[in-house]
mmCIF file of C-alpha atoms in Angstrom:
data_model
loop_
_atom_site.group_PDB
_atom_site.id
_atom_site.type_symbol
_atom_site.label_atom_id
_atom_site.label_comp_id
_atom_site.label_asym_id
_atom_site.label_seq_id
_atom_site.Cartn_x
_atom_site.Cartn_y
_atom_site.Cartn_z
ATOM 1 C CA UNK A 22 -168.794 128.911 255.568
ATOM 2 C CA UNK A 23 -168.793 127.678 252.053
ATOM 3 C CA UNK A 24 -165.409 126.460 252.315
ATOM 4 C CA UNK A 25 -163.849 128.691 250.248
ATOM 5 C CA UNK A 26 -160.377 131.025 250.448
ATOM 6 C CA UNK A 27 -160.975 134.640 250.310
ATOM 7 C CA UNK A 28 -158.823 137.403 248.716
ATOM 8 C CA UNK A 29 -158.903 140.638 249.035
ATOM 9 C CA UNK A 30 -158.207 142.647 246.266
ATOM 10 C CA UNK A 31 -157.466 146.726 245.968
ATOM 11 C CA UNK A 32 -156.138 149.839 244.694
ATOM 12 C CA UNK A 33 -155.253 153.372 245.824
ATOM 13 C CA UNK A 34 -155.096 151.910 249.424
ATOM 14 C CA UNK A 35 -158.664 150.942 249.765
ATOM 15 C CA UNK A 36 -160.109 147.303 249.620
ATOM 16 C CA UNK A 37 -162.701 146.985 245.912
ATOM 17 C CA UNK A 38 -163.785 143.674 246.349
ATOM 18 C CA UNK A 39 -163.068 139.809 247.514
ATOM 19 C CA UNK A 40 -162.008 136.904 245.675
ATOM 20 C CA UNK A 41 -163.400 133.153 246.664
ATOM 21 C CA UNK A 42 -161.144 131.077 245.649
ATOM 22 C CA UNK A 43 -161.745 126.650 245.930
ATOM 23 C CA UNK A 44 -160.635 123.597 244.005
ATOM 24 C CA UNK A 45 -162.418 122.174 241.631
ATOM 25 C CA UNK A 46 -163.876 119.266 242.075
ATOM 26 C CA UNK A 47 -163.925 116.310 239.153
ATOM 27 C CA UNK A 48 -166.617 115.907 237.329
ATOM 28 C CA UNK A 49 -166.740 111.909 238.365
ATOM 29 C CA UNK A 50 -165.959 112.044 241.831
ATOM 30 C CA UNK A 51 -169.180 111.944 243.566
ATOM 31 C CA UNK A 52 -170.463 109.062 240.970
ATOM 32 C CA UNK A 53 -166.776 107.269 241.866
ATOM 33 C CA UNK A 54 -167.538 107.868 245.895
ATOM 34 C CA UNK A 55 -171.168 106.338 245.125
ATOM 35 C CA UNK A 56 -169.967 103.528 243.045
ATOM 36 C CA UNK A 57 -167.312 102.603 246.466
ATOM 37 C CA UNK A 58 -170.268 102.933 248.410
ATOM 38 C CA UNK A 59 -172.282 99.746 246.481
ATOM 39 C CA UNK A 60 -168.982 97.986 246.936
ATOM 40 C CA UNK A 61 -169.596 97.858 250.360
ATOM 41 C CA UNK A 62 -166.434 100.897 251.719
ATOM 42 C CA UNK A 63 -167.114 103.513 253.477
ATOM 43 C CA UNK A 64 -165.186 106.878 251.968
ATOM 44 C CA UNK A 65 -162.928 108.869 254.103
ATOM 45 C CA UNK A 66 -161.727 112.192 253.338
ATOM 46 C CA UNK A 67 -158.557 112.715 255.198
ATOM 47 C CA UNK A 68 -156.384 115.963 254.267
ATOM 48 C CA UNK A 69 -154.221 118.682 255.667
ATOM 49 C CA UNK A 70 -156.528 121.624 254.091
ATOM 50 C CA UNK A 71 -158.551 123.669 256.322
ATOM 51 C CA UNK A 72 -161.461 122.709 258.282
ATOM 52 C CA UNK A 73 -163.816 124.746 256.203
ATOM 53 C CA UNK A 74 -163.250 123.720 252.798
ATOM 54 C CA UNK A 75 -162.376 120.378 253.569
ATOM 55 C CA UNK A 76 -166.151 119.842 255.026
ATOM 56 C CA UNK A 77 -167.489 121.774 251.344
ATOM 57 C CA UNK A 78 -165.440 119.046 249.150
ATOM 58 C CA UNK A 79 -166.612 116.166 251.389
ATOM 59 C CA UNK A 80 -170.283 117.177 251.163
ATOM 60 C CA UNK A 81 -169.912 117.763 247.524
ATOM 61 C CA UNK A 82 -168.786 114.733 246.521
ATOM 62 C CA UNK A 83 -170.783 112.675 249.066
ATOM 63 C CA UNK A 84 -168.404 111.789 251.990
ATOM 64 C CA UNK A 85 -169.214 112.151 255.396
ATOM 65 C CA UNK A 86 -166.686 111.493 257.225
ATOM 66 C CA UNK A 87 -164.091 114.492 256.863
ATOM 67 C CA UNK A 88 -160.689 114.412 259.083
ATOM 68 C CA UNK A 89 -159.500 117.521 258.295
ATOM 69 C CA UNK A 90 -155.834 119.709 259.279
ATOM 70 C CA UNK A 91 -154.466 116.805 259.481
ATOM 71 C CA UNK A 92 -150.198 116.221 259.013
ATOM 72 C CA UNK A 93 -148.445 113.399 257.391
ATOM 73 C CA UNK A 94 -147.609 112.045 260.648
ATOM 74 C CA UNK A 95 -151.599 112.213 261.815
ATOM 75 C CA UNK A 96 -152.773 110.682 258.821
ATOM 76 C CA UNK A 97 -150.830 107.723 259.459
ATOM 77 C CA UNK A 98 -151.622 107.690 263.019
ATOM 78 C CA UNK A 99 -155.222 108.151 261.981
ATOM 79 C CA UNK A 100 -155.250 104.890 259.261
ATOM 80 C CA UNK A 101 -153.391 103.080 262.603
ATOM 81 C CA UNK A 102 -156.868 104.217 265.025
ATOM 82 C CA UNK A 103 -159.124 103.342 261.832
ATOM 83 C CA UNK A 104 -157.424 99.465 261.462
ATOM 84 C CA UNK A 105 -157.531 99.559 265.094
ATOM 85 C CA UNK A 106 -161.425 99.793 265.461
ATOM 86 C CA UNK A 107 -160.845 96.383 263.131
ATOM 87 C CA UNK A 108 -161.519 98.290 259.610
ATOM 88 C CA UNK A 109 -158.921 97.182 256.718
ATOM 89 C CA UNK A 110 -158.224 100.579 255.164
ATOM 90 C CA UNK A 111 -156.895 101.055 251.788
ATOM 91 C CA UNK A 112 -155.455 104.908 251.433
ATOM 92 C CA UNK A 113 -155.675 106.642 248.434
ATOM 93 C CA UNK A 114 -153.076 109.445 247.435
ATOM 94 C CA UNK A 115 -150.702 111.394 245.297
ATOM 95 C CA UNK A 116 -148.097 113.223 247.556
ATOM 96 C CA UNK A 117 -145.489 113.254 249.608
ATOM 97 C CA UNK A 118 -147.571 113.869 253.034
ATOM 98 C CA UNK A 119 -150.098 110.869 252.126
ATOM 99 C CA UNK A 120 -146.786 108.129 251.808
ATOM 100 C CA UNK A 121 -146.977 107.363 254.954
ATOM 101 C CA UNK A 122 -150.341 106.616 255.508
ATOM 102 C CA UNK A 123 -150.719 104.971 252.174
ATOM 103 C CA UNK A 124 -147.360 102.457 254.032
ATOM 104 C CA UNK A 125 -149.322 102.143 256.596
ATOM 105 C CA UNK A 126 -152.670 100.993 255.125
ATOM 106 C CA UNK A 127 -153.571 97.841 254.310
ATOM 107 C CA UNK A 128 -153.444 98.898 250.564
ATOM 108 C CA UNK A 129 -152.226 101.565 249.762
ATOM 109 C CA UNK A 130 -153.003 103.391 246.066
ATOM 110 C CA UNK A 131 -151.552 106.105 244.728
ATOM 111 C CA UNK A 132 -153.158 107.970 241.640
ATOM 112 C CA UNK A 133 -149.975 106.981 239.350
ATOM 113 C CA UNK A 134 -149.654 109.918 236.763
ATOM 114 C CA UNK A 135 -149.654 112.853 239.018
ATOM 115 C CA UNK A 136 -148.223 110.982 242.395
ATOM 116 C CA UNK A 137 -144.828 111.771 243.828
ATOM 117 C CA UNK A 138 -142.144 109.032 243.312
ATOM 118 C CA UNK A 139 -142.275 108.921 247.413
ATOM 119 C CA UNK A 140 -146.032 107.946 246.972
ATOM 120 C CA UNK A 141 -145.368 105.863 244.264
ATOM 121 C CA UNK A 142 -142.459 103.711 246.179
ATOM 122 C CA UNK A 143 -145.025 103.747 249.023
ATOM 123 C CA UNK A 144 -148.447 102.234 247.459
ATOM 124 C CA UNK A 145 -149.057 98.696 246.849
ATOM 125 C CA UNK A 146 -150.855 99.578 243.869
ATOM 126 C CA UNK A 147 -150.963 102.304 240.942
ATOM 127 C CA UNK A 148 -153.249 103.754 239.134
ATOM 128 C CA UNK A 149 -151.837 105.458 235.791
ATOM 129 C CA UNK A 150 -155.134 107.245 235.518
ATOM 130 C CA UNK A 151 -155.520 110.068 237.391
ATOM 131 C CA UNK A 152 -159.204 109.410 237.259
ATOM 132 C CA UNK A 153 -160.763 108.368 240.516
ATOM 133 C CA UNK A 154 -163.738 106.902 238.769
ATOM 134 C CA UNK A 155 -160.893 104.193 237.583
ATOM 135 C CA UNK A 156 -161.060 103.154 241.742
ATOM 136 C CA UNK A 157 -164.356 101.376 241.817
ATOM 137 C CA UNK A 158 -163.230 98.906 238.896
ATOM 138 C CA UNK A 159 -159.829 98.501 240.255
ATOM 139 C CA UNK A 160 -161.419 97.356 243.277
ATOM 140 C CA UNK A 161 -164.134 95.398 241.664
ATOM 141 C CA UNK A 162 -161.491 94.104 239.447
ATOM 142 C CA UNK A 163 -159.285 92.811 242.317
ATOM 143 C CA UNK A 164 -162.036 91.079 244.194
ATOM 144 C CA UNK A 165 -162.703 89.272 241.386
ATOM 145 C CA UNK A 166 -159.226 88.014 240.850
ATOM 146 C CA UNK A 167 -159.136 87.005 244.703
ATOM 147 C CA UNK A 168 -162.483 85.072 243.824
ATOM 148 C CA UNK A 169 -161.110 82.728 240.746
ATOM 149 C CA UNK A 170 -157.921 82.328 242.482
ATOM 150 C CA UNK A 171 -159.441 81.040 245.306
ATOM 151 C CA UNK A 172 -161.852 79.003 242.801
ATOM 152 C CA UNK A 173 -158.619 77.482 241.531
ATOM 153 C CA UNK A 174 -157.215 76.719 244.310
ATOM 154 C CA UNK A 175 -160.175 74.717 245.463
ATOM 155 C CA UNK A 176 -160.569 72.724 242.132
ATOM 156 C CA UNK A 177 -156.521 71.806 242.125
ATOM 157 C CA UNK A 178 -156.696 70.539 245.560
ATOM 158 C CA UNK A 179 -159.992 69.075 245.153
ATOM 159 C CA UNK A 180 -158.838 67.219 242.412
ATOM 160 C CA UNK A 181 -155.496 65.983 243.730
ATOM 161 C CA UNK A 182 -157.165 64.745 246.691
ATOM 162 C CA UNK A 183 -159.540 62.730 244.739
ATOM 163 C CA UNK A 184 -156.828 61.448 242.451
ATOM 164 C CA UNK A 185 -154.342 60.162 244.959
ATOM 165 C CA UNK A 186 -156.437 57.914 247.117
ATOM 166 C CA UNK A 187 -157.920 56.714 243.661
ATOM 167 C CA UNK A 188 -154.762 56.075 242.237
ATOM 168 C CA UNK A 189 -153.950 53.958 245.496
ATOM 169 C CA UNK A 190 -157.300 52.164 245.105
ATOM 170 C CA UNK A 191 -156.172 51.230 241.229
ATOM 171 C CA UNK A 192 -156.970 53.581 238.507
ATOM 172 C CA UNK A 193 -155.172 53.734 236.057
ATOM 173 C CA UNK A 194 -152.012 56.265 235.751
ATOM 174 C CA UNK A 195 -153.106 57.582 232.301
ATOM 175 C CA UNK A 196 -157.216 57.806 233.529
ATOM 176 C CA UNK A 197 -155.475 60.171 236.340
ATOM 177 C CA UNK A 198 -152.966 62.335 234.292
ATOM 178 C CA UNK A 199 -155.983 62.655 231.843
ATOM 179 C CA UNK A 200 -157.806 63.803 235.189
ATOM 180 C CA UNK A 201 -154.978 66.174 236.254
ATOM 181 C CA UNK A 202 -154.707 67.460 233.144
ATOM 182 C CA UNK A 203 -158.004 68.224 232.494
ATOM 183 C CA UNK A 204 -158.317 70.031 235.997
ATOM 184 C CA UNK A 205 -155.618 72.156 234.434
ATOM 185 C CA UNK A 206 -157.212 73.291 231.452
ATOM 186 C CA UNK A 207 -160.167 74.108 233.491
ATOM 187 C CA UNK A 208 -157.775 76.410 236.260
ATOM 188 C CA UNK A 209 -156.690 78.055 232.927
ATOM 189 C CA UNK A 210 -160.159 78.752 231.566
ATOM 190 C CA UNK A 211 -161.177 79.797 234.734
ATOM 191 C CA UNK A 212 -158.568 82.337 234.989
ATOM 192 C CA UNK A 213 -159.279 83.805 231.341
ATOM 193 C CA UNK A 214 -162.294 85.243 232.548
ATOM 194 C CA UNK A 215 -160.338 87.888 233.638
ATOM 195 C CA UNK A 216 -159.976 89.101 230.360
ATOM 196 C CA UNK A 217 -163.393 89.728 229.662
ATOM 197 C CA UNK A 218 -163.610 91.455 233.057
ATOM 198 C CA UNK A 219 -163.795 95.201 231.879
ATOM 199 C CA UNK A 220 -167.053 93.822 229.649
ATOM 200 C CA UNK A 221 -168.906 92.674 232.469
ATOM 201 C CA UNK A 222 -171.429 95.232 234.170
ATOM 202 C CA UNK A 223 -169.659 97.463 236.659
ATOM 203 C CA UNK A 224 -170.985 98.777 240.079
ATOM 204 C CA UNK A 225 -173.708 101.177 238.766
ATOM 205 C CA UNK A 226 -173.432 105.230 239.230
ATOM 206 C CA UNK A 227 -175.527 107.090 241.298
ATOM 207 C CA UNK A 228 -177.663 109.718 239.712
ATOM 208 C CA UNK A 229 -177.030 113.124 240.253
ATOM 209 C CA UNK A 230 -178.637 113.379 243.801
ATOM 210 C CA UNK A 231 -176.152 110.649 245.058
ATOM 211 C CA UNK A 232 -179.117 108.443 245.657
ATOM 212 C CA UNK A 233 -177.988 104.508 245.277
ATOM 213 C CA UNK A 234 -179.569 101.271 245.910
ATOM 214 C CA UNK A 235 -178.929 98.916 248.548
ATOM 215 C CA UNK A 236 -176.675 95.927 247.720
ATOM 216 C CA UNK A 237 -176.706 92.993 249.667
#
């Protein structure tokens, strides 16, 4: 019941004692799991072990949702039935059995160090830590980019489509390359930000109960 394996162990033909035998779990995976949580996901812990200890590793790390004696072909069919119910789902793996739900995902991440060259080829993205607390500021870290891209994007056009009717209207070419150009050295300092990214304040940890607050 505690999710573990059991061995029996003996001598002279008569059973002595049992063995329970489990993985270990990281140290940092049920802050990591909290710290997706304040991000706004919703972990999923989908894996070919048993029933058992699959439902002991979930509960210990903080995930509810277990799918459990599960194939390579079924967790692919179950990332399919999960972006079916209109959930993007990014997969997270090191192995051979999780490439092809990780190809199937709408990211898929494998844990670079330790994954397969299979999983590797599959992912979009890798992770050459094999630290899952490493997740939440990828993720974090990737938003963020989408953000000031998307900032750039605006000012560029913004500006262009000030500039041209202007320049129609009669300013002055050099008042709108001096415009343009500016615009561009804003994009660029924009974009440094990034850099300064891992200083900025991360999703916070939960404390060793799991407990988080609510984010908006």
């Amino acid at each position: 019941d505690a999710g573990r394996t059991v061995v029996y162990v003996g001598w002279d033909g008569a059973v002595r004692g049992a063995l329970a035998v489990a993985d270990t779990v990281k140290p940092t995976s049920r802050e990591a799991i909290a710290a997706l949580r304040e991000l706004g996901l919703s972990p999923v812990l989908l894996t070919g072990d048993a029933e058992a200890p699959a439902r002991a590793v979930g509960a210990e790390v903080g995930i509810d949702e277990v799918i459990a004696e599960v194939l390579p072909a079924d967790k692919a069919a179950k990332v399919a039935e999960l972006q079916a119910q209109g959930r993007k789902v990014a997969m997270v793996g090191d192995g051979v059995n999780d490439a092809p739900a990780m190809a199937n995902a709408t990211v898929g991440i494998a844990m670079g160090a330790a994954g397969s060259d299979v999983a590797l080829e599959a992912a979009d993205v890798a992770l050459m830590s094999d630290d899952v607390a490493r997740l939440p500021f990828a993720i974090a870290l990737g938003r963020q980019t989408r953000r000031i891209t998307l900032q750039n994007l605006w000012v560029s056009l913004g500006v262009v489509a000030v500039l041209v009717p202007a320049t129609i209207a009669g300013l002055s070419i050099g008042l709108a390359v001096l415009a343009h150009e500016g615009s561009t050295l804003v994009v660029v300092i924009n974009a440094l930000r990034l850099l300064r990214f891992d200083a900025e304040p991360r999703p916070r940890m939960s404390g060793r109960d799991g407990s988080v607050s609510p984010r908006n």
